[in-house]
Coordinates of C-alpha atoms in Angstrom, one line a residue:
X3 CA 5.0 18.7 0.3
X4 CA 3.1 19.9 3.4
X5 CA 0.4 18.4 5.4
X6 CA -0.9 21.7 6.7
X7 CA -3.9 23.6 5.5
X8 CA -2.4 27.0 4.6
X9 CA -4.2 30.0 6.2
X10 CA -4.5 33.3 4.5
X11 CA -2.0 35.7 5.9
X12 CA -3.3 38.9 4.3
X13 CA -1.0 41.9 3.7
X14 CA 2.5 41.0 4.9
X15 CA 5.2 43.4 6.1
X16 CA 8.9 43.1 5.2
X17 CA 10.2 40.1 7.2
X18 CA 12.2 40.3 10.4
X19 CA 13.5 36.8 10.7
X20 CA 15.1 35.5 13.9
X21 CA 16.4 32.0 14.5
X22 CA 15.2 30.6 17.8
X23 CA 15.6 27.1 19.4
X24 CA 14.3 25.3 22.4
X25 CA 16.5 22.3 23.1
X26 CA 15.7 20.4 25.2
X27 CA 11.9 21.1 25.5
X28 CA 11.2 21.3 29.2
X29 CA 8.3 19.7 31.2
X30 CA 8.6 16.5 29.1
X31 CA 10.8 13.4 29.3
X32 CA 13.6 13.0 26.8
X33 CA 15.7 15.0 24.4
X34 CA 13.3 16.9 22.1
X35 CA 14.6 20.0 20.4
X36 CA 12.5 22.5 18.4
X37 CA 14.4 24.7 16.0
X38 CA 12.6 27.6 14.4
X39 CA 12.8 30.7 12.3
X40 CA 10.3 33.4 13.4
X41 CA 9.2 36.5 11.4
X42 CA 8.5 39.0 14.2
X43 CA 7.3 41.6 11.8
X44 CA 4.5 39.4 10.7
X45 CA 4.2 37.4 13.9
X46 CA 4.5 34.0 12.2
X47 CA 6.8 31.0 12.5
X48 CA 8.3 30.5 9.0
X49 CA 10.3 27.3 9.6
X50 CA 10.4 24.5 12.1
X51 CA 12.5 21.4 12.6
X52 CA 12.0 18.7 15.3
X53 CA 15.0 16.8 16.5
X54 CA 16.0 14.1 19.0
X55 CA 19.7 14.2 19.9
X56 CA 20.2 10.7 21.4
X57 CA 20.0 7.2 19.9
X58 CA 17.2 4.7 20.8
X59 CA 18.5 1.2 20.7
X60 CA 15.8 -1.2 21.9
X61 CA 15.3 -2.8 18.5
X62 CA 19.1 -3.6 18.5
X63 CA 19.5 -5.2 21.9
X64 CA 16.2 -7.1 21.8
X65 CA 17.6 -9.5 19.3
X66 CA 18.5 -12.9 20.7
X67 CA 16.5 -12.4 23.9
X68 CA 14.0 -14.9 25.2
X69 CA 10.7 -13.6 23.8
X70 CA 9.0 -14.1 27.2
X71 CA 11.2 -11.3 28.6
X72 CA 10.0 -8.8 26.0
X73 CA 7.3 -7.2 28.2
X74 CA 9.7 -6.6 31.1
X75 CA 12.5 -5.2 28.9
X76 CA 10.3 -3.0 26.8
X77 CA 8.5 -1.4 29.8
X78 CA 11.9 0.3 30.5
X79 CA 11.6 2.2 27.2
X80 CA 9.6 4.7 29.2
X81 CA 9.4 5.8 32.8
X82 CA 6.0 7.4 32.1
X83 CA 4.0 4.9 30.1
X84 CA 6.1 1.7 30.6
X85 CA 3.0 -0.3 31.5
X86 CA 1.5 0.5 28.1
X87 CA 4.6 -1.0 26.6
X88 CA 4.3 -4.1 28.8
X89 CA 0.7 -4.6 27.8
X90 CA 1.3 -4.0 24.1
X91 CA 4.2 -6.5 24.2
X92 CA 2.0 -9.0 26.0
X93 CA -0.6 -8.6 23.2
X94 CA 2.1 -9.3 20.6
X95 CA 3.3 -12.3 22.5
X96 CA -0.2 -13.7 23.0
X97 CA -0.6 -13.7 19.2
X98 CA 2.8 -15.3 18.6
X99 CA 2.2 -18.0 21.3
X100 CA -1.4 -18.7 20.3
X101 CA -2.9 -17.7 23.7
X102 CA -6.4 -16.7 24.5
X103 CA -6.1 -14.9 27.9
X104 CA -8.7 -15.7 30.6
X105 CA -11.5 -13.1 30.6
X106 CA -10.9 -12.1 34.2
X107 CA -7.3 -11.3 33.4
X108 CA -8.5 -9.0 30.5
X109 CA -10.8 -7.1 32.8
X110 CA -7.9 -6.6 35.3
X111 CA -5.6 -5.3 32.6
X112 CA -8.3 -2.9 31.4
X113 CA -8.7 -1.6 34.9
X114 CA -5.0 -1.1 35.3
X115 CA -4.7 0.8 31.9
X116 CA -7.8 2.9 32.8
X117 CA -6.0 4.0 36.0
X118 CA -2.9 4.8 34.0
X119 CA -4.8 7.1 31.7
X120 CA -6.4 8.8 34.7
X121 CA -3.0 9.3 36.3
X122 CA -0.9 10.4 33.4
X123 CA -3.5 12.7 31.6
X124 CA -4.3 14.4 34.9
X125 CA -0.7 15.1 35.9
X126 CA 0.3 16.2 32.4
X127 CA -2.7 18.5 31.9
X128 CA -2.9 20.1 35.3
X129 CA 0.7 20.1 36.4
X130 CA 2.5 20.6 33.1
X131 CA 0.4 21.8 30.2
X132 CA -1.5 24.4 32.3
X133 CA 1.7 26.1 33.4
X134 CA 1.5 27.6 29.9
X135 CA -2.0 28.9 30.6
X136 CA -1.6 29.9 34.3
X137 CA -1.9 33.4 35.6
X138 CA 1.9 33.7 36.3
X139 CA 2.8 32.8 32.7
X140 CA 0.0 34.8 31.0
X141 CA 1.1 37.9 33.0
X142 CA 4.5 37.6 31.4
X143 CA 3.4 36.8 27.9
X144 CA -0.1 38.2 27.3
X145 CA -0.9 40.8 30.0
X146 CA -3.8 42.2 28.0
X147 CA -5.4 38.7 28.0
X148 CA -5.0 38.5 31.8
X149 CA -6.6 41.9 32.2
X150 CA -9.6 40.7 30.2
X151 CA -9.7 37.4 32.2
X152 CA -10.0 39.4 35.4
X153 CA -13.4 40.8 34.2
X154 CA -14.7 37.7 32.4
X155 CA -17.1 35.5 34.5
X156 CA -16.6 31.7 34.3
X157 CA -19.7 30.2 32.6
X158 CA -19.4 27.0 34.5
X159 CA -18.6 28.4 37.9
X160 CA -21.6 26.5 39.4
X161 CA -19.6 23.3 38.7
X162 CA -16.0 24.2 39.6
X163 CA -16.6 27.2 41.9
X164 CA -14.1 29.6 40.4
X165 CA -15.8 33.0 39.7
X166 CA -13.7 34.4 36.9
X167 CA -11.4 33.1 34.1
X168 CA -8.5 34.8 36.0
X169 CA -9.4 32.8 39.1
X170 CA -9.0 29.6 36.9
X171 CA -5.6 30.8 35.7
X172 CA -4.5 31.4 39.3
X173 CA -5.7 27.9 40.3
X174 CA -3.2 26.6 37.7
X175 CA -0.2 28.4 39.2
X176 CA 2.5 25.9 40.0
X177 CA 3.0 24.9 43.6
X178 CA 0.4 27.5 44.7
X179 CA -2.7 27.0 42.7
X180 CA -5.7 25.1 44.1
X181 CA -6.2 22.9 41.0
X182 CA -2.4 22.3 40.6
X183 CA -2.2 21.0 44.2
X184 CA -5.4 19.0 43.9
X185 CA -4.1 17.3 40.7
X186 CA -1.0 16.1 42.6
X187 CA -3.3 14.4 45.1
X188 CA -5.3 12.8 42.4
X189 CA -2.1 11.5 40.8
X190 CA -1.3 9.7 44.0
X191 CA -4.8 8.1 44.2
X192 CA -4.8 7.0 40.6
X193 CA -1.3 5.4 40.9
X194 CA -2.6 3.4 43.9
X195 CA -5.5 2.3 41.6
X196 CA -3.0 1.2 39.0
X197 CA -0.8 -0.7 41.5
X198 CA -3.8 -2.7 42.7
X199 CA -4.2 -4.2 39.3
X200 CA -0.7 -4.3 37.7
X201 CA 1.5 -4.5 40.8
X202 CA 3.9 -1.7 40.3
X203 CA 4.0 1.7 38.6
X204 CA 5.2 2.2 36.0
X205 CA 6.9 -1.2 35.3
X206 CA 4.2 -3.8 36.0
X207 CA 5.2 -6.9 38.0
X208 CA 2.0 -8.9 37.5
X209 CA 1.3 -8.6 33.7
X210 CA 2.7 -11.2 31.4
X211 CA 1.8 -13.4 28.4
X212 CA -1.1 -15.6 29.2
X213 CA -2.6 -13.4 31.9
X214 CA -1.9 -11.7 35.2
X215 CA -0.7 -12.5 38.7
X216 CA -3.3 -10.3 40.4
X217 CA -5.9 -12.4 42.2
X218 CA -9.6 -11.3 41.9
X219 CA -10.8 -10.8 45.4
X220 CA -13.6 -8.5 46.8
X221 CA -11.2 -6.2 48.5
X222 CA -9.2 -5.7 45.2
X223 CA -12.2 -4.3 43.4
X224 CA -13.7 -2.4 46.4
X225 CA -10.3 -0.7 47.1
X226 CA -10.2 0.4 43.4
X227 CA -13.8 1.5 43.4
X228 CA -13.5 3.6 46.6
X229 CA -10.5 5.5 45.1
X230 CA -12.3 5.9 41.7
X231 CA -15.4 7.5 43.4
X232 CA -13.1 9.7 45.5
X233 CA -11.7 11.4 42.3
X234 CA -14.9 11.8 40.3
X235 CA -15.7 15.2 41.7
X236 CA -12.3 16.4 40.4
X237 CA -12.9 14.8 37.0
X238 CA -16.3 16.6 36.6
X239 CA -14.8 19.9 37.7
X240 CA -11.8 19.5 35.4
X241 CA -14.0 19.2 32.3
X242 CA -15.8 22.4 33.2
X243 CA -12.6 24.3 34.0
X244 CA -11.0 23.2 30.7
X245 CA -14.1 24.2 28.6
X246 CA -14.2 27.6 30.3
X247 CA -10.5 28.4 29.8
X248 CA -10.3 27.2 26.2
X249 CA -13.6 28.9 25.1
X250 CA -12.3 32.1 26.6
X251 CA -9.0 31.7 24.8
X252 CA -10.7 31.6 21.4
X253 CA -12.7 34.7 22.3
X254 CA -9.9 36.7 23.7
X255 CA -7.4 36.0 20.9
X256 CA -9.2 35.7 17.5
X257 CA -7.2 33.5 15.2
X258 CA -5.8 31.4 18.0
X259 CA -7.4 28.4 16.3
X260 CA -4.4 28.4 14.0
X261 CA -1.9 27.8 16.8
X262 CA -0.7 24.2 16.4
X263 CA -3.2 23.6 13.6
X264 CA -2.7 21.0 10.9
X265 CA -4.9 18.9 8.7
X266 CA -7.0 16.2 10.5
X267 CA -4.6 13.3 10.0
X268 CA -5.2 11.0 13.0
X269 CA -4.3 7.5 13.9
X270 CA -5.6 5.4 16.8
X271 CA -4.7 1.8 17.4
X272 CA -7.5 1.0 19.9
X273 CA -7.5 0.2 23.6
X274 CA -9.3 -1.9 26.2
X275 CA -9.8 -5.4 24.8
X276 CA -13.3 -6.9 25.0
X277 CA -12.7 -10.3 26.8
X278 CA -15.8 -11.7 25.2
X279 CA -14.4 -11.3 21.7
X280 CA -10.5 -11.1 21.7
X281 CA -8.6 -14.2 21.0
X282 CA -5.4 -12.6 19.7
X283 CA -5.4 -14.5 16.5
X284 CA -4.2 -12.5 13.5
X285 CA -6.9 -14.1 11.4
X286 CA -9.6 -12.6 13.6
X287 CA -7.9 -9.3 14.4
X288 CA -10.4 -7.3 12.3
X289 CA -13.2 -8.5 14.5
X290 CA -11.6 -8.2 18.0
X291 CA -10.0 -4.9 17.0
X292 CA -13.4 -3.4 16.3
X293 CA -14.7 -4.8 19.6
X294 CA -12.2 -2.7 21.6
X295 CA -13.7 -0.2 24.0
X296 CA -11.7 2.5 22.2
X297 CA -12.1 1.9 18.5
X298 CA -9.0 1.8 16.3
X299 CA -9.0 3.9 13.1
X300 CA -7.5 6.4 10.8
X301 CA -9.2 9.7 10.1
X302 CA -8.2 12.0 7.2
X303 CA -9.9 15.4 6.8
X304 CA -12.7 14.3 9.1
X305 CA -13.5 11.0 7.3
X306 CA -12.9 7.6 8.9
X307 CA -10.8 5.6 6.4
X308 CA -10.7 2.3 8.2
X309 CA -11.3 0.6 11.6
X310 CA -9.5 -2.6 10.5
X311 CA -6.4 -3.5 12.4
X312 CA -5.2 -5.7 9.6
X313 CA -5.3 -2.8 7.2
X314 CA -3.7 -0.5 9.8
X315 CA -0.9 -3.0 10.4
X316 CA -0.1 -3.6 6.7
X317 CA -0.1 0.1 6.0
X318 CA 2.7 1.0 8.4
X319 CA 5.8 2.2 6.7
X320 CA 9.1 3.3 8.4
X321 CA 10.7 6.0 6.2
X322 CA 14.2 7.3 6.9
X323 CA 14.4 10.7 5.2
X324 CA 16.1 13.1 7.6
X325 CA 17.1 10.6 10.3
X326 CA 20.5 9.3 11.2
X327 CA 20.2 5.7 9.8
X328 CA 21.2 3.6 6.8
X329 CA 18.5 2.0 4.8
X330 CA 17.8 -1.7 5.1
X331 CA 15.7 -2.4 2.0
X332 CA 18.4 -4.5 0.5
X333 CA 18.5 -6.9 3.5
X334 CA 16.6 -10.2 3.4
X335 CA 13.0 -9.8 4.7
X336 CA 12.0 -11.4 7.9
X337 CA 8.3 -11.6 6.9
X338 CA 7.1 -11.8 3.3
X339 CA 3.4 -12.4 4.0
X340 CA 1.1 -12.0 7.0
X341 CA -0.9 -15.0 8.3
X342 CA -3.8 -14.1 5.9
X343 CA -1.5 -14.2 2.9
X344 CA -1.2 -10.5 2.4
X345 CA 2.2 -9.3 1.2
X346 CA 4.3 -7.4 3.9
X347 CA 6.2 -4.4 2.7
X348 CA 10.0 -4.2 3.3
X349 CA 9.5 -0.9 5.2
X350 CA 7.1 -2.6 7.6
X351 CA 8.4 -2.9 11.2
X352 CA 8.4 -6.7 10.9
X353 CA 11.2 -6.3 8.3
X354 CA 13.0 -3.3 9.7
X355 CA 16.7 -3.5 10.6
X356 CA 18.1 -0.6 12.7
X357 CA 21.4 0.6 11.2
X358 CA 22.5 3.7 13.0
X359 CA 24.7 6.2 11.1
X360 CA 25.8 9.0 13.5
X361 CA 26.7 12.3 11.8
X362 CA 26.6 16.0 12.2
X363 CA 23.2 17.6 12.3
X364 CA 22.2 19.3 9.1
X365 CA 18.7 20.6 8.6
X366 CA 19.1 20.4 4.9
X367 CA 19.9 16.7 5.1
X368 CA 19.8 14.6 8.3
X369 CA 19.1 16.0 11.7
X370 CA 17.3 13.6 14.1
X371 CA 17.5 10.1 15.6
X372 CA 13.8 9.7 15.2
X373 CA 12.7 7.9 12.0
X374 CA 9.6 8.8 10.1
X375 CA 6.7 6.4 10.6
X376 CA 4.0 6.9 8.0
X377 CA 0.8 5.1 7.0
X378 CA 0.4 4.2 3.3
X379 CA -3.0 5.0 1.9
X380 CA -3.6 2.5 -0.9
X381 CA -6.4 4.6 -2.3
X382 CA -4.2 7.7 -2.9
X383 CA -0.6 6.4 -2.8
X384 CA 0.2 8.9 -0.1
X385 CA 2.4 8.2 2.9
X386 CA 0.4 10.0 5.5
X387 CA 2.2 11.8 8.4
X388 CA -0.4 10.8 10.9
X389 CA -0.4 12.3 14.4
X390 CA -2.1 11.0 17.6
X391 CA -3.6 14.3 18.7
X392 CA -1.7 13.8 21.9
X393 CA -3.7 10.5 22.3
X394 CA -7.2 11.5 23.4
X395 CA -8.0 13.6 20.4
X396 CA -7.5 10.7 18.0
X397 CA -9.1 8.2 20.4
X398 CA -12.2 10.2 20.8
X399 CA -12.4 11.1 17.1
X400 CA -12.1 7.6 15.8
X401 CA -14.5 6.2 18.4
X402 CA -17.0 8.9 17.7
X403 CA -17.0 8.4 13.9
X404 CA -17.0 4.6 14.2
X405 CA -20.1 4.4 16.5
X406 CA -19.2 1.0 17.8
X407 CA -18.7 1.5 21.5
X408 CA -21.8 0.9 23.5
X409 CA -21.7 0.5 27.3
X410 CA -23.8 1.9 30.1
X411 CA -21.2 4.7 30.8
X412 CA -19.6 5.4 27.4
X413 CA -21.5 5.3 24.1
X414 CA -20.5 6.4 20.6
X415 CA -23.5 7.5 18.6
X416 CA -24.5 10.3 16.3
X417 CA -20.9 11.2 15.5
X418 CA -20.0 12.0 19.1
X419 CA -19.1 10.3 22.4
X420 CA -21.4 10.4 25.4
X421 CA -19.9 9.9 28.8
X422 CA -22.0 9.3 31.9
X423 CA -20.4 9.5 35.3
X424 CA -22.2 8.4 38.4
X425 CA -23.1 10.5 41.4
X426 CA -20.0 11.4 43.4
X427 CA -19.3 13.0 46.8
X428 CA -20.6 16.5 46.0
X429 CA -21.7 16.5 42.4
X430 CA -24.7 14.7 40.8
X431 CA -24.6 12.2 38.0
X432 CA -23.1 14.0 35.1
X433 CA -23.4 13.4 31.3
X434 CA -20.7 14.8 29.1
X435 CA -20.5 14.8 25.3
X436 CA -17.4 15.2 23.1
X437 CA -17.9 15.9 19.4
X438 CA -15.3 16.4 16.7
X439 CA -14.3 20.1 16.6
X440 CA -13.7 22.3 13.6
X441 CA -9.9 22.2 14.0
X442 CA -7.0 19.8 14.9
X443 CA -5.1 22.4 16.9
X444 CA -3.3 22.9 20.2
X445 CA -6.4 23.9 22.1
X446 CA -8.6 21.0 20.9
X447 CA -5.8 18.4 21.6
X448 CA -5.6 19.8 25.2
X449 CA -9.4 19.9 25.6
X450 CA -9.8 16.3 24.4
X451 CA -7.3 15.2 27.1
X452 CA -9.7 16.0 30.0
X453 CA -12.7 14.5 28.2
X454 CA -10.7 11.3 27.9
X455 CA -10.0 11.3 31.6
X456 CA -13.8 11.3 32.0
X457 CA -14.0 8.5 29.4
X458 CA -11.4 6.4 31.2
X459 CA -13.3 6.9 34.5
X460 CA -16.6 5.8 33.0
X461 CA -15.0 2.8 31.4
X462 CA -13.4 1.9 34.7
X463 CA -16.8 1.7 36.3
X464 CA -18.0 -0.6 33.5
X465 CA -14.9 -2.8 33.8
X466 CA -15.4 -3.1 37.6
X467 CA -19.0 -4.2 37.2
X468 CA -18.0 -6.9 34.7
X469 CA -15.1 -8.2 36.8
X470 CA -17.1 -8.2 40.0
X471 CA -19.9 -10.1 38.2
X472 CA -17.4 -12.8 37.1
X473 CA -16.0 -13.0 40.6
X474 CA -19.4 -13.5 42.1
X475 CA -20.0 -16.3 39.6
X476 CA -16.8 -18.0 40.8
X477 CA -14.5 -17.2 37.9
X478 CA -11.0 -16.7 39.3
X479 CA -8.9 -17.9 36.4
X480 CA -6.3 -15.3 35.5
X481 CA -3.6 -17.2 33.6
X482 CA -3.4 -19.6 30.6
X483 CA -0.3 -21.7 30.2
X484 CA 1.6 -21.7 26.9
X485 CA 4.7 -22.9 25.0
X486 CA 7.0 -20.7 23.0
X487 CA 7.0 -21.8 19.4
X488 CA 10.2 -22.3 17.5
X489 CA 9.0 -19.9 14.8
X490 CA 6.3 -17.2 14.9
X491 CA 5.3 -13.6 14.4
X492 CA 3.2 -11.4 16.5
X493 CA 1.9 -7.8 16.6
X494 CA 0.3 -5.9 19.4
X495 CA -1.8 -2.8 19.1
X496 CA -2.6 -0.5 22.0
X497 CA -2.8 3.1 23.0
X498 CA 0.0 4.5 25.0
X499 CA -1.2 7.6 27.0
X500 CA -0.1 9.9 24.3
X501 CA -1.3 7.8 21.4
X502 CA -0.6 4.9 19.0
X503 CA 1.6 2.1 20.2
X504 CA 2.5 -1.1 18.3
X505 CA 5.0 -3.9 19.0
X506 CA 6.1 -6.1 16.1
X507 CA 8.0 -9.4 16.9
X508 CA 9.6 -12.1 14.9
X509 CA 10.6 -15.4 16.6
X510 CA 13.2 -17.7 15.0
X511 CA 14.7 -20.8 16.7
X512 CA 12.8 -19.9 19.9
X513 CA 14.5 -16.5 20.2
X514 CA 13.7 -12.9 19.2
X515 CA 15.0 -12.4 15.7
X516 CA 13.5 -9.0 15.2
X517 CA 11.5 -6.7 17.5
X518 CA 10.3 -3.2 16.9
X519 CA 8.2 -1.1 19.3
X520 CA 6.6 2.0 17.8
X521 CA 5.4 4.5 20.4
X522 CA 3.4 7.6 19.6
X523 CA 6.3 10.2 19.8
X524 CA 8.2 8.8 16.7
X525 CA 4.9 9.4 14.8
X526 CA 4.4 12.9 16.2
X527 CA 8.0 14.0 16.5
X528 CA 9.3 12.6 13.2
X529 CA 11.5 14.7 11.0
X530 CA 10.9 15.4 7.3
X531 CA 10.6 12.0 5.5
X532 CA 11.9 10.8 2.2
X533 CA 9.2 12.7 0.3
X534 CA 10.0 15.9 2.2
X535 CA 6.8 15.8 4.3
X536 CA 7.4 17.4 7.7
X537 CA 6.5 15.5 10.8
X538 CA 3.5 16.5 12.9
X539 CA 5.3 18.8 15.4
X540 CA 7.1 20.5 12.5
X541 CA 3.9 20.8 10.5
X542 CA 1.9 22.1 13.4
X543 CA 4.4 24.9 14.3
X544 CA 5.6 25.9 10.9
X545 CA 3.5 28.8 9.4
X546 CA 1.5 29.2 12.6
X547 CA 0.9 32.7 14.0
X548 CA 2.3 33.8 17.3
X549 CA 0.3 35.9 19.8
X550 CA 2.8 36.5 22.5
X551 CA 3.2 40.2 23.3
X552 CA 6.9 40.1 23.9
X553 CA 9.4 40.9 21.2
X554 CA 12.6 39.0 20.2
X555 CA 14.7 40.2 23.2
X556 CA 12.4 38.7 25.8
X557 CA 10.4 36.2 23.7
X558 CA 9.5 33.0 25.6
X559 CA 7.9 31.1 22.7
X560 CA 4.8 30.2 24.8
X561 CA 2.6 29.7 21.7
X562 CA 5.2 27.4 20.2
X563 CA 5.4 25.5 23.5
X564 CA 1.6 25.2 23.7
X565 CA 1.6 23.8 20.2
X566 CA 4.3 21.2 20.8
X567 CA 3.1 20.2 24.3
X568 CA -0.4 19.7 23.1
X569 CA 0.8 16.5 21.6
X570 CA 2.0 15.3 25.0
X571 CA 5.6 14.9 23.7
X572 CA 7.7 12.2 25.4
X573 CA 11.2 11.0 24.2
X574 CA 12.6 8.8 26.9
X575 CA 13.8 6.5 24.1
X576 CA 16.6 9.1 23.8
X577 CA 18.3 8.5 27.2
X578 CA 20.8 5.9 26.3
X579 CA 24.2 7.6 26.4
X580 CA 27.8 6.3 26.6
X581 CA 30.4 8.9 27.6
X582 CA 33.5 6.7 27.7
X583 CA 37.0 7.2 29.1
X584 CA 35.7 7.6 32.7
X585 CA 34.2 11.0 32.0
X586 CA 31.7 12.3 34.6
X587 CA 28.4 13.7 33.5
X588 CA 27.4 16.5 35.8
X589 CA 23.7 17.3 35.9
X590 CA 22.5 20.6 37.5
X591 CA 18.8 21.1 38.1
X592 CA 17.1 24.5 38.7
X593 CA 13.7 24.9 40.1
X594 CA 10.9 24.8 37.5
X595 CA 8.8 27.9 36.8
X596 CA 6.4 28.4 39.6
X597 CA 7.1 29.3 43.2
X598 CA 7.0 33.1 43.6
X599 CA 7.0 33.2 39.7
X600 CA 10.7 33.7 39.8

């Protein structure tokens, strides 16, 4: 079974199959390997497997811990989006402890998370993704495209100031390019914005169940605002740059829409709580989920199936398939019914038991430490291999179709998302619109990322206005006391930078009895499941055409890397390693592709 729409390949030549692997994938965190078979005669990838070579053990060592420590422990899952884990864990704990967080605390958390999106998406897009589209890389992989770019004017040069498409490519050259260097400066400013609200990047020191430790003072918000206004010119220019380069790519390489393409199978768990609505009760989760400033939802083939977090929660299934684990379905369940009385499946994270079973990698059987999260569609009986579109693609898609978000700066209406950014240092007030594109592919995942940077910037202005209004009214409460119950369950739903994030917790005798965090990369990077359905990375790469002009001897795999990196892959969950017997692990780093293009 495949989740990909099969494209017509026309007349095929006799195959010239070469096995190629990229392990580990560079410019990401963790241990992701992509193993392929490529037919160079027909310029197509015929087979793809996605692997993770190291074991993730958080669900094992969380057991028996004080549940109040969960946020601090789980933030260490990732050195990139650790704050997203902290916040998601806090949401799950708030539910379990019966806490309604003070409204000011919610605005402060929203401001911190908005800064995180601004930081991470910018540094990934401009300092990592665009290395694959920069002049130095394109010269090595598609010199004919570069020659065309030299003579192609930039349609939006009046906004970003770069005359030709080749000038844009040069601006992305690592260490040397104008945009590359400016993005590094923006990443510093946005991290400062984050630290103002959450204390420390990337493991927050001021976010915990019941609220925050950040005190709302005028200087707090003005310091954040001054930095936000300082980067708005960059955000506006970045959208124009991205649209120019990606529109050119489609024009220069007809058929490139099939690179990284798969069916529209998207999941978004929602982000940015509305303090006026959220109370973290499971019984009201449908309502406060739909009130989020990024709407949760599941989209299949362009249709929005649901925006109900209760449905989303109950539909999660953890399949084993090709992963290195024993099954747990014969174990006693932790949770039989949710607080609304709905039955909870044995393969739901509340009932999962992690039973590692190390073995030799075999692509015909088991080959990865990543399990296969799926969403069960009751209407069809399918276990859907949802992807996150790298985060922004799914967030924008579900929000656009739902049409629920309505603020002065970001509005979802008419099947699209409108983003209004205020006047900045050199550029006027700017209105942008993102609409669902024709394809779920590498280019559109990347394009959505910069539009969501603008989305986060617009929402940050709104959050600032709301928080400052409360402060002027004398509201400075940022924490609500609580007691840890003897027995409870909780679930938190949030959007990590690269997509869906959920934490599921079971408390027994005042301690953690079961705890399972599900970040986006296990969804995106999962191997073939129990039904033989490939994971999204595998599905997006397998059967896709390749456009690189190099042959097998000097093939770089740039199209494959663009497809995989468009999901913003991140596998820091695979960094726990025991060598034993006093062995020394020697690590040698070589300079990344960039300086002098060596």
